[in-house]
PDB file of C-alpha atoms (C1' of nucleotides) in Angstrom:
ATOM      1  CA  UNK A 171       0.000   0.000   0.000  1.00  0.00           C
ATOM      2  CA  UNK A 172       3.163   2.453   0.871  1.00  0.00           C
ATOM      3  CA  UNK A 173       4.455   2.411  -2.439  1.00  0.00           C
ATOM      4  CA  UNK A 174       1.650   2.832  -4.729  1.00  0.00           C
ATOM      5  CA  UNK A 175       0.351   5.130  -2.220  1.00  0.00           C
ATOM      6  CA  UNK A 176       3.643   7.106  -2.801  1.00  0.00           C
ATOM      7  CA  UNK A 177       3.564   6.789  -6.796  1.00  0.00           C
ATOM      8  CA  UNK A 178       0.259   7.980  -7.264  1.00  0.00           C
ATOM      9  CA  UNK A 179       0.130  11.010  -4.826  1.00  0.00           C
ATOM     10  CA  UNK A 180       2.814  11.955  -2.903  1.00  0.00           C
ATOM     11  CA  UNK A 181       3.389  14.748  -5.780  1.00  0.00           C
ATOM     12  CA  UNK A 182      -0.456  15.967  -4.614  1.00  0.00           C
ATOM     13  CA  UNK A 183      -0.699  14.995  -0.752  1.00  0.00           C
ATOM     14  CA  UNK A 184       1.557  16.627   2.096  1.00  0.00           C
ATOM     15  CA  UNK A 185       3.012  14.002   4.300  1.00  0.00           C
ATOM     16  CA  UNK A 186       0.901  14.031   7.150  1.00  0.00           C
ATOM     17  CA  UNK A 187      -2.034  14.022   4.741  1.00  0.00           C
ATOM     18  CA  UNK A 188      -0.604  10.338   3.221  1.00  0.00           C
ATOM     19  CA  UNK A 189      -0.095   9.078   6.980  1.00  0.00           C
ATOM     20  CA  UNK A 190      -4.308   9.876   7.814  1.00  0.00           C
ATOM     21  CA  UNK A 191      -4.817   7.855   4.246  1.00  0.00           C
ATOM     22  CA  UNK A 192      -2.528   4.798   5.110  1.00  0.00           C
ATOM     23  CA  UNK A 193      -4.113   4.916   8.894  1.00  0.00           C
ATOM     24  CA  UNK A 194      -7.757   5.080   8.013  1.00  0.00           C
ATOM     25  CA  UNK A 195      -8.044   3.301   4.522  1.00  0.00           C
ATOM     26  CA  UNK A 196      -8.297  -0.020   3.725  1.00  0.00           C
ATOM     27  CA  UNK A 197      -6.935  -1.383   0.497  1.00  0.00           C
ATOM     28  CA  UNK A 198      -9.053  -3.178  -1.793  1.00  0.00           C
ATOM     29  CA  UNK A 199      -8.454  -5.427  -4.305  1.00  0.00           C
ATOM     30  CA  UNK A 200     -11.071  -4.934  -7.424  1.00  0.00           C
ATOM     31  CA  UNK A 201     -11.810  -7.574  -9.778  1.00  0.00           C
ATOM     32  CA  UNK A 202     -13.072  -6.922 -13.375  1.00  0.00           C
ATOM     33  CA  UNK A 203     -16.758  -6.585 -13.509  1.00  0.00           C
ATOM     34  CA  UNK A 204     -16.805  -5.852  -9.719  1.00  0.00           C
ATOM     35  CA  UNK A 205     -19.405  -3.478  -8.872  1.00  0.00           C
ATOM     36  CA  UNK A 206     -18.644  -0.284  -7.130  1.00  0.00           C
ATOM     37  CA  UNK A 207     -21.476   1.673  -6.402  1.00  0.00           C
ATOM     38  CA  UNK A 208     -25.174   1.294  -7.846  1.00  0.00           C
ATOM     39  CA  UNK A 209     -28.008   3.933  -8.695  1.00  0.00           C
ATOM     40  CA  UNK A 210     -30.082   3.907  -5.483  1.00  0.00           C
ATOM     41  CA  UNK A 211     -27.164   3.268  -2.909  1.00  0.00           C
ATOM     42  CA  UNK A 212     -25.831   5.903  -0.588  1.00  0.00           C
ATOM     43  CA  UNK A 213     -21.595   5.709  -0.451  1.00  0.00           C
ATOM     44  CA  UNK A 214     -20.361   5.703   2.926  1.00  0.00           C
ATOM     45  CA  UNK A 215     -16.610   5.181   1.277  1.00  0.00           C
ATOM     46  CA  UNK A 216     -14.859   6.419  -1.123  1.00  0.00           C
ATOM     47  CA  UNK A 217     -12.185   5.153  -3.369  1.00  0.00           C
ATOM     48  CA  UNK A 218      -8.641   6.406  -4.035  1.00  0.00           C
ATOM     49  CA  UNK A 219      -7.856   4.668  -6.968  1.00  0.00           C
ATOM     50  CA  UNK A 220      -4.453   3.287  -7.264  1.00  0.00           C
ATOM     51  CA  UNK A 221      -4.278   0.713 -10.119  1.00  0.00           C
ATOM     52  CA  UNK A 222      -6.734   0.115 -13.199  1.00  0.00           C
ATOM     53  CA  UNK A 223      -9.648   1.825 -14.319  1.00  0.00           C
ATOM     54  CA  UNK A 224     -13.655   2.049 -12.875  1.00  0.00           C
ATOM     55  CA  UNK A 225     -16.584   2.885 -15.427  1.00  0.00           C
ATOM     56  CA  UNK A 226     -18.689   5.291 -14.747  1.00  0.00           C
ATOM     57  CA  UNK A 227     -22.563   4.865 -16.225  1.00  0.00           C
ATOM     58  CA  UNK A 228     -25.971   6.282 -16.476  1.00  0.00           C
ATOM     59  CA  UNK A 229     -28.630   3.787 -16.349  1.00  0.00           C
ATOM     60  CA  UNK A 230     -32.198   4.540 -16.969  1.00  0.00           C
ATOM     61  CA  UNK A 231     -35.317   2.196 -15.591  1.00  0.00           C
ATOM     62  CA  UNK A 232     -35.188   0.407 -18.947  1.00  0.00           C
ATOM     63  CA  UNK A 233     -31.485  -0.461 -18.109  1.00  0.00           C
ATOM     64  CA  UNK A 234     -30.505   1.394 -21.448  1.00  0.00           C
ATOM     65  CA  UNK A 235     -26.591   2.947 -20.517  1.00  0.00           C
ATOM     66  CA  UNK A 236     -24.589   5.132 -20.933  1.00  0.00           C
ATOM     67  CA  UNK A 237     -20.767   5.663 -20.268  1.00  0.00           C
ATOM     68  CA  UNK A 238     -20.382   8.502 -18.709  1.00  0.00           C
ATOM     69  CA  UNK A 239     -16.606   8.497 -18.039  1.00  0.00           C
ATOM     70  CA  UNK A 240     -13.928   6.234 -16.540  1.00  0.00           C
ATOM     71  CA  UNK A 241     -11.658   6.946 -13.524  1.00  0.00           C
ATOM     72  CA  UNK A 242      -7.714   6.124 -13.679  1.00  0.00           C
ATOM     73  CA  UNK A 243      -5.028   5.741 -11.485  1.00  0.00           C
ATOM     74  CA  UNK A 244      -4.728   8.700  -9.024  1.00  0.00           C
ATOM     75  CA  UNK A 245      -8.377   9.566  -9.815  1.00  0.00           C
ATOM     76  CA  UNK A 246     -11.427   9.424  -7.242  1.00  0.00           C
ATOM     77  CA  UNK A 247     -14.722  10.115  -8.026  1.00  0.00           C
ATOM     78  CA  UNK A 248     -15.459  13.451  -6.650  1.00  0.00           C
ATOM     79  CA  UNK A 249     -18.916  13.618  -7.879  1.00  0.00           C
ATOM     80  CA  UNK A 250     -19.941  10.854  -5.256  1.00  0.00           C
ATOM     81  CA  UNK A 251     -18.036  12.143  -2.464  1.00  0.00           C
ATOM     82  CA  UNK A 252     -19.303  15.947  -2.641  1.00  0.00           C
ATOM     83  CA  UNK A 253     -22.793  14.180  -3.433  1.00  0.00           C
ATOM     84  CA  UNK A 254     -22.380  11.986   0.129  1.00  0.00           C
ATOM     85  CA  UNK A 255     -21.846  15.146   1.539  1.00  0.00           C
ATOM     86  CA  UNK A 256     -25.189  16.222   0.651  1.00  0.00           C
ATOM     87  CA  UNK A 257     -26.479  12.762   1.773  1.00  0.00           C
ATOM     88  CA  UNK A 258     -27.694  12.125  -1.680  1.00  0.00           C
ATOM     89  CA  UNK A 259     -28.328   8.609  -3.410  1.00  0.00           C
ATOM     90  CA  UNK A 260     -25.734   7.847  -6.125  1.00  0.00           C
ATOM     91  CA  UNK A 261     -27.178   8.645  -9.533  1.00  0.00           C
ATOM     92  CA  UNK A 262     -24.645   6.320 -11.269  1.00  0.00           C
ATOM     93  CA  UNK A 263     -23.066   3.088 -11.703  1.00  0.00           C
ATOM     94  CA  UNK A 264     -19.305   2.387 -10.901  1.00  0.00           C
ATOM     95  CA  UNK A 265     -18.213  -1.159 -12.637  1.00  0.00           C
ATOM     96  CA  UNK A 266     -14.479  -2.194 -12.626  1.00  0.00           C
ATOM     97  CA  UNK A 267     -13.027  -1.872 -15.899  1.00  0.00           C
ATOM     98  CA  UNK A 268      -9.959  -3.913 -15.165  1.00  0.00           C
ATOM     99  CA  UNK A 269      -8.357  -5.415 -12.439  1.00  0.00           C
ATOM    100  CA  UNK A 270      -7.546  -2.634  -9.908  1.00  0.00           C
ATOM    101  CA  UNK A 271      -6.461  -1.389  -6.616  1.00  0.00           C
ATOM    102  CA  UNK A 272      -7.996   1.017  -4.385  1.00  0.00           C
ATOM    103  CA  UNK A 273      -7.761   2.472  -0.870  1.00  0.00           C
ATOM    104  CA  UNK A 274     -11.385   3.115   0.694  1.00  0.00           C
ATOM    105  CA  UNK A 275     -11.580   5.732   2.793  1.00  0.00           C
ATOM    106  CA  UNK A 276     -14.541   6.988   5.459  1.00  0.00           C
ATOM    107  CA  UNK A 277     -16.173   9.851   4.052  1.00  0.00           C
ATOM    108  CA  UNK A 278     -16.485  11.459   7.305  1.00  0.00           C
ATOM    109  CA  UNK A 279     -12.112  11.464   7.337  1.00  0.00           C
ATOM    110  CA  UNK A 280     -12.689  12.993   4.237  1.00  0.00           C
ATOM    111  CA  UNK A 281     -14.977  15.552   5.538  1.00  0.00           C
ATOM    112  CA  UNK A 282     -12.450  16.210   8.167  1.00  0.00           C
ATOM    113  CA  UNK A 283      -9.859  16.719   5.600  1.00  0.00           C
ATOM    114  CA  UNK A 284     -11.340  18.973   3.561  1.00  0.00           C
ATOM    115  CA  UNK A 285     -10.931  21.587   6.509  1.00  0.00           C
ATOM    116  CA  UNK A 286      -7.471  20.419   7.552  1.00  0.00           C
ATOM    117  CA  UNK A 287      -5.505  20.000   4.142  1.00  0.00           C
ATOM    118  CA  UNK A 288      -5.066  22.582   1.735  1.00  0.00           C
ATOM    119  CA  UNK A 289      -4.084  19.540  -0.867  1.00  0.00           C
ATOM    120  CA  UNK A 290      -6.992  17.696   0.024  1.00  0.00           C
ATOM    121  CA  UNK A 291      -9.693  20.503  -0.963  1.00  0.00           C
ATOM    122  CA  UNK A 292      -7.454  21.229  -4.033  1.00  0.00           C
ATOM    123  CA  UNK A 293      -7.458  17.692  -5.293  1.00  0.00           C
ATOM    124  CA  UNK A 294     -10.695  17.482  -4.641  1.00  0.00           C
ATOM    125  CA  UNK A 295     -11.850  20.480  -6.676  1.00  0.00           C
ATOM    126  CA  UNK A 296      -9.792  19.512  -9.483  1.00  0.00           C
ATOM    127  CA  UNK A 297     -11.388  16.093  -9.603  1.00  0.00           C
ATOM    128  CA  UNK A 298     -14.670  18.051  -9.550  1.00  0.00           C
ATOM    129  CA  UNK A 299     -14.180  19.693 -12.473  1.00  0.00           C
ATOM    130  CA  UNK A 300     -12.135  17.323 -14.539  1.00  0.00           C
ATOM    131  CA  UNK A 301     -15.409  14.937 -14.221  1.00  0.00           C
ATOM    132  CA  UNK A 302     -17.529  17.611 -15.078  1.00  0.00           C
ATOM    133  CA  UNK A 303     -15.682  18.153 -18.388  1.00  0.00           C
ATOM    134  CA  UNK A 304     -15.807  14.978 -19.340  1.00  0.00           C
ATOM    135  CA  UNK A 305     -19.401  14.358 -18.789  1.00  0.00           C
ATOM    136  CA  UNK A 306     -19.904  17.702 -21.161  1.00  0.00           C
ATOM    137  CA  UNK A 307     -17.674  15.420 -23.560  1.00  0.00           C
ATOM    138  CA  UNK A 308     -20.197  12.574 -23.427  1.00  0.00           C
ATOM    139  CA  UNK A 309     -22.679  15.069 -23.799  1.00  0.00           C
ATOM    140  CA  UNK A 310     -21.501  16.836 -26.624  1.00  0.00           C
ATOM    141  CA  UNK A 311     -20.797  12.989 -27.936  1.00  0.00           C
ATOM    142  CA  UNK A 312     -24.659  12.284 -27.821  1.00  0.00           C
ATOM    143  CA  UNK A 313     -25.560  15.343 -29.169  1.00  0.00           C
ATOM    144  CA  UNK A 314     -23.405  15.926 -31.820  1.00  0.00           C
ATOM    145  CA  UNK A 315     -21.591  12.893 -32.861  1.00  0.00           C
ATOM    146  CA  UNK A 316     -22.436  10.609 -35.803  1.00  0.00           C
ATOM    147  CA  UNK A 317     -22.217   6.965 -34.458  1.00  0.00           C
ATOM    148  CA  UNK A 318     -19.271   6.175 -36.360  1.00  0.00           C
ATOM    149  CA  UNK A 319     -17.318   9.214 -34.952  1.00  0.00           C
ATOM    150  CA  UNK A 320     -18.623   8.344 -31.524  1.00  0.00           C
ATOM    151  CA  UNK A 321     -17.278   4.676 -31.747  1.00  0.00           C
ATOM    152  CA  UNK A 322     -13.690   5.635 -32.665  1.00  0.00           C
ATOM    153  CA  UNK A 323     -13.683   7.732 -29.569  1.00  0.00           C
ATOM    154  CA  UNK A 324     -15.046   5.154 -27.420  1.00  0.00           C
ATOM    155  CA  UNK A 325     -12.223   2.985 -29.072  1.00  0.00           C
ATOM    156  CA  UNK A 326      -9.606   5.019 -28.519  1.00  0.00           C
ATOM    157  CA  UNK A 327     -10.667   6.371 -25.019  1.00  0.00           C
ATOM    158  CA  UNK A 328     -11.123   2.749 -24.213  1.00  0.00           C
ATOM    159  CA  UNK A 329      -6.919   2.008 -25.565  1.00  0.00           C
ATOM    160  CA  UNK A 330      -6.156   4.853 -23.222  1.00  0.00           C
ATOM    161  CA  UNK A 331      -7.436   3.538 -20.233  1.00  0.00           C
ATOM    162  CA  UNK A 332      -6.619   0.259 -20.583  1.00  0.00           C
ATOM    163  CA  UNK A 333      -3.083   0.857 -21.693  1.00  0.00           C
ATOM    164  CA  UNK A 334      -3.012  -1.642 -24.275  1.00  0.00           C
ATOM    165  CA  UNK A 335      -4.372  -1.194 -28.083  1.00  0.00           C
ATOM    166  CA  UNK A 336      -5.709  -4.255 -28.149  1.00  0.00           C
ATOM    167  CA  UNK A 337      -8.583  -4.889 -26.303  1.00  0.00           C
ATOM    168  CA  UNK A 338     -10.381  -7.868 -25.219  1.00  0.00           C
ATOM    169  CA  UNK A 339     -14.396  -7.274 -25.882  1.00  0.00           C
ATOM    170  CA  UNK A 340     -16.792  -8.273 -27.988  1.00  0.00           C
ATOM    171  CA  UNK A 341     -19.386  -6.157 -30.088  1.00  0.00           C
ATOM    172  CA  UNK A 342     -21.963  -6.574 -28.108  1.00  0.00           C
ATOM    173  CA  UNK A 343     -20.342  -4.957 -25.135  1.00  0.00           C
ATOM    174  CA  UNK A 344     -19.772  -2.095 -27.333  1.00  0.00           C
ATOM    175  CA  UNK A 345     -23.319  -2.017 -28.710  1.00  0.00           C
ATOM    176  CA  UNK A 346     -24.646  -1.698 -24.768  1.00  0.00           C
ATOM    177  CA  UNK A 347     -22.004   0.710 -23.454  1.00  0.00           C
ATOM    178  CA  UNK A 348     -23.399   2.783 -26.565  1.00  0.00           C
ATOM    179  CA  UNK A 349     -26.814   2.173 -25.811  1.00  0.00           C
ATOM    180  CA  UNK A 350     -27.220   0.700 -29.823  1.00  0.00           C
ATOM    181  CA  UNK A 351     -27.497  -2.499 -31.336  1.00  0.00           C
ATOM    182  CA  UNK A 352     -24.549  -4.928 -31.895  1.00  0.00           C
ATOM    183  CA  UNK A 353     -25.392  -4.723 -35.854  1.00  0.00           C
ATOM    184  CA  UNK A 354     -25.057  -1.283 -36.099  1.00  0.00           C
ATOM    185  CA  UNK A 355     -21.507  -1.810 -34.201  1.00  0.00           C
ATOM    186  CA  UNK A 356     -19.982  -4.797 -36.401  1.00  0.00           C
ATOM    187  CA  UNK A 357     -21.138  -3.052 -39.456  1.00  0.00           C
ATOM    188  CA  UNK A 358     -19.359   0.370 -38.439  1.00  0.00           C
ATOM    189  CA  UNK A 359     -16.395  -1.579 -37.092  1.00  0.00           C
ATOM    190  CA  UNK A 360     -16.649  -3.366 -40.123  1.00  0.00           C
ATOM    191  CA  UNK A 361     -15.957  -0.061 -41.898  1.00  0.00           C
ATOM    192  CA  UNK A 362     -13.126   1.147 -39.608  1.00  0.00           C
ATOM    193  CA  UNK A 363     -11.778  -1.911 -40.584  1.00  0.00           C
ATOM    194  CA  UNK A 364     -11.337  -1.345 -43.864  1.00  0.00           C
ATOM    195  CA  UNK A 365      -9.726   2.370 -43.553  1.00  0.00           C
ATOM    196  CA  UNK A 366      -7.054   0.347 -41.579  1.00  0.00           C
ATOM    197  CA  UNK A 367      -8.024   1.669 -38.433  1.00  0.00           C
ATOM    198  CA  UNK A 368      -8.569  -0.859 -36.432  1.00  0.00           C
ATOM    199  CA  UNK A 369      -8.221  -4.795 -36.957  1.00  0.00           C
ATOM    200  CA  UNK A 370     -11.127  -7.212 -36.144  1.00  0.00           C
ATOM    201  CA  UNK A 371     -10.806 -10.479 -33.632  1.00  0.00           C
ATOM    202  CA  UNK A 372     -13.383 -12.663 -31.836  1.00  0.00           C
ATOM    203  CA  UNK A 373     -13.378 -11.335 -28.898  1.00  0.00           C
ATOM    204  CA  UNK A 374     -10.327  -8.692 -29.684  1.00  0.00           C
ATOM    205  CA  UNK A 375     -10.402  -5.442 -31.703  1.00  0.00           C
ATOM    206  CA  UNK A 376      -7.085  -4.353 -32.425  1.00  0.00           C
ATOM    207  CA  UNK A 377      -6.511  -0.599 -32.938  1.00  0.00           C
ATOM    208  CA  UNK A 378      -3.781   0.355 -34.615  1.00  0.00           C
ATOM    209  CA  UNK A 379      -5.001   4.163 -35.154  1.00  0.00           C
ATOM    210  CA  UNK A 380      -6.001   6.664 -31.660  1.00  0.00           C
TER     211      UNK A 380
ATOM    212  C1'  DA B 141     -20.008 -34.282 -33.614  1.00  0.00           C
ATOM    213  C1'  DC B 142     -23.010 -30.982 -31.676  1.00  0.00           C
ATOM    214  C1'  DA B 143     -24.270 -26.835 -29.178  1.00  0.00           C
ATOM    215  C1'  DT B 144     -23.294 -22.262 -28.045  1.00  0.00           C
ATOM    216  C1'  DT B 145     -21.675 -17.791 -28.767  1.00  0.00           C
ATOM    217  C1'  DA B 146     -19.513 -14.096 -31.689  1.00  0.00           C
ATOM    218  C1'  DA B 147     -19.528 -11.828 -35.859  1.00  0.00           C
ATOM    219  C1'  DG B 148     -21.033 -10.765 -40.861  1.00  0.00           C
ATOM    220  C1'  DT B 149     -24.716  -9.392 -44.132  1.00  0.00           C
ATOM    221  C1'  DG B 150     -28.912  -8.412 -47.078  1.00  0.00           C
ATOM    222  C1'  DA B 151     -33.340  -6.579 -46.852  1.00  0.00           C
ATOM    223  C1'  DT B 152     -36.760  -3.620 -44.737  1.00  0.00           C
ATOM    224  C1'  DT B 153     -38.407   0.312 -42.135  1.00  0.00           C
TER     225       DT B 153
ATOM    226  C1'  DA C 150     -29.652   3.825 -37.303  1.00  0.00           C
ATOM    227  C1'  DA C 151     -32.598  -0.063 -35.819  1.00  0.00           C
ATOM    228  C1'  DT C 152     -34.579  -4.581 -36.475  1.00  0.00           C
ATOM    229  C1'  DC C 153     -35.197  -9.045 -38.557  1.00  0.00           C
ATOM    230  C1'  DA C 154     -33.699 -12.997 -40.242  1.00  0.00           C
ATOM    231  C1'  DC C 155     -30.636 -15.468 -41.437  1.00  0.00           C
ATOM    232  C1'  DT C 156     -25.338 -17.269 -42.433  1.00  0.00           C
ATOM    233  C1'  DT C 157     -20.694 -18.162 -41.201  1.00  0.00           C
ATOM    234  C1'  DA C 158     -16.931 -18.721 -38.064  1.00  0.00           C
ATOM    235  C1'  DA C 159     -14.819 -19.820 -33.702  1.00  0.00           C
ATOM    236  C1'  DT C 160     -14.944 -22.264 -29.359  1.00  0.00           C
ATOM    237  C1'  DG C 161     -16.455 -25.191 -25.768  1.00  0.00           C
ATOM    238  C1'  DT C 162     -18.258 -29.948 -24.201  1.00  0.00           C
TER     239       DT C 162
END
DNA sequence: ACATTAAGTGATT
DNA sequence: AATCACTTAATGT
């Protein structure tokens, strides 16, 4: 825990403030497909993330989604803690992405901390406002996008995250995290295919373009 | 060999 | 861009 705890934010955190983490976190070991938080549930915890990558998505009663935006290393999801702080139910789903690491922390230390370190309320902020932009991304995705365009972002956000230009899904996967059919997805894939984009697997898309 | 699951495709709306 | 109705290909038992 002292190490990654070190790599990740000892550039961001003062000293003292890494000792409060290591003394009242736990460190949790996130499987793929985990699930993190749920629309409905009220977070009592929040996650530093150390290692990996959490999706964040919008799910409406019909359990159509939507990716809103995915959290890395050294991210947390400020949206949920300032939200906790309100006492507010979480309006979004948090599913591990890949295999990860995370320390949990109380929110009520958190609280604490947002009086007592200067670094804290900073980090905080900036985690704010990064997730806001990128939810204005999705939106402007949505709004503006033509499927295909929106698909070779999702690609190459997805190569980001993951580190690794190949990834391991299937169409289908695409097609929900899209909220479209996996017809529609094979046929544009199909296309980016054939611009030498990307190049096409079972189960594996390779992207060679992003 | 057979069943299951992933991916490709034409036709229709 | 979505849906239907297949076909083909890859994988698991």
């Amino acid at each position: 825990m002292h190490e990654k705890l070190q790599d990740y934010f000892s550039v961001v955190f003062e000293p003292e403030l890494l000792a409060e983490i290591e003394n009242n976190g736990r460190l949790v070991k996130l499987k793929k497909g985990d699930l993190l938080i749920d629309v409905g549930s009220v977070i009592k915890e929040v996650p530093l993330l150390l290692e990996g990558a959490i999706k964040i998505v919008r799910e409406d009663k019909d359990s159509h989604e939507i990716v809103l935006y995915f959290l890395e290393r050294g991210d947390t999801c400020a949206i949920s803690f300032v939200n906790c702080l309100n006492n507010a139910k979480s309006k979004v789903r948090g599913i591990v992405e890949k295999d990860s690491m995370a320390i949990f922390v109380p929110v009520k230390k958190l609280e604490e901390w947002m009086a007592k370190y200067k670094t804290w309320r900073e980090f905080v902020i900036e985690s704010y406002s990064s997730r806001l932009d990128e939810m204005i991304e999705a939106i402007d995705m949505l709004a503006f996008m033509k499927m295909d365009e929106r698909l070779f972002k999702y690609l190459s956000d997805k190569v980001k995250i993951m580190r690794d230009p190949i990834l391991h899904t299937t169409h289908y996967e695409i097609a929900v995290d899209m909220n479209t059919s996996r017809v529609v997805i094979s046929r544009l894939l199909k296309q980016l295919e054939k611009k030498g984009k990307i190049k096409l697997h079972r189960n594996k898309i390779e992207v060679l373009e992003y």
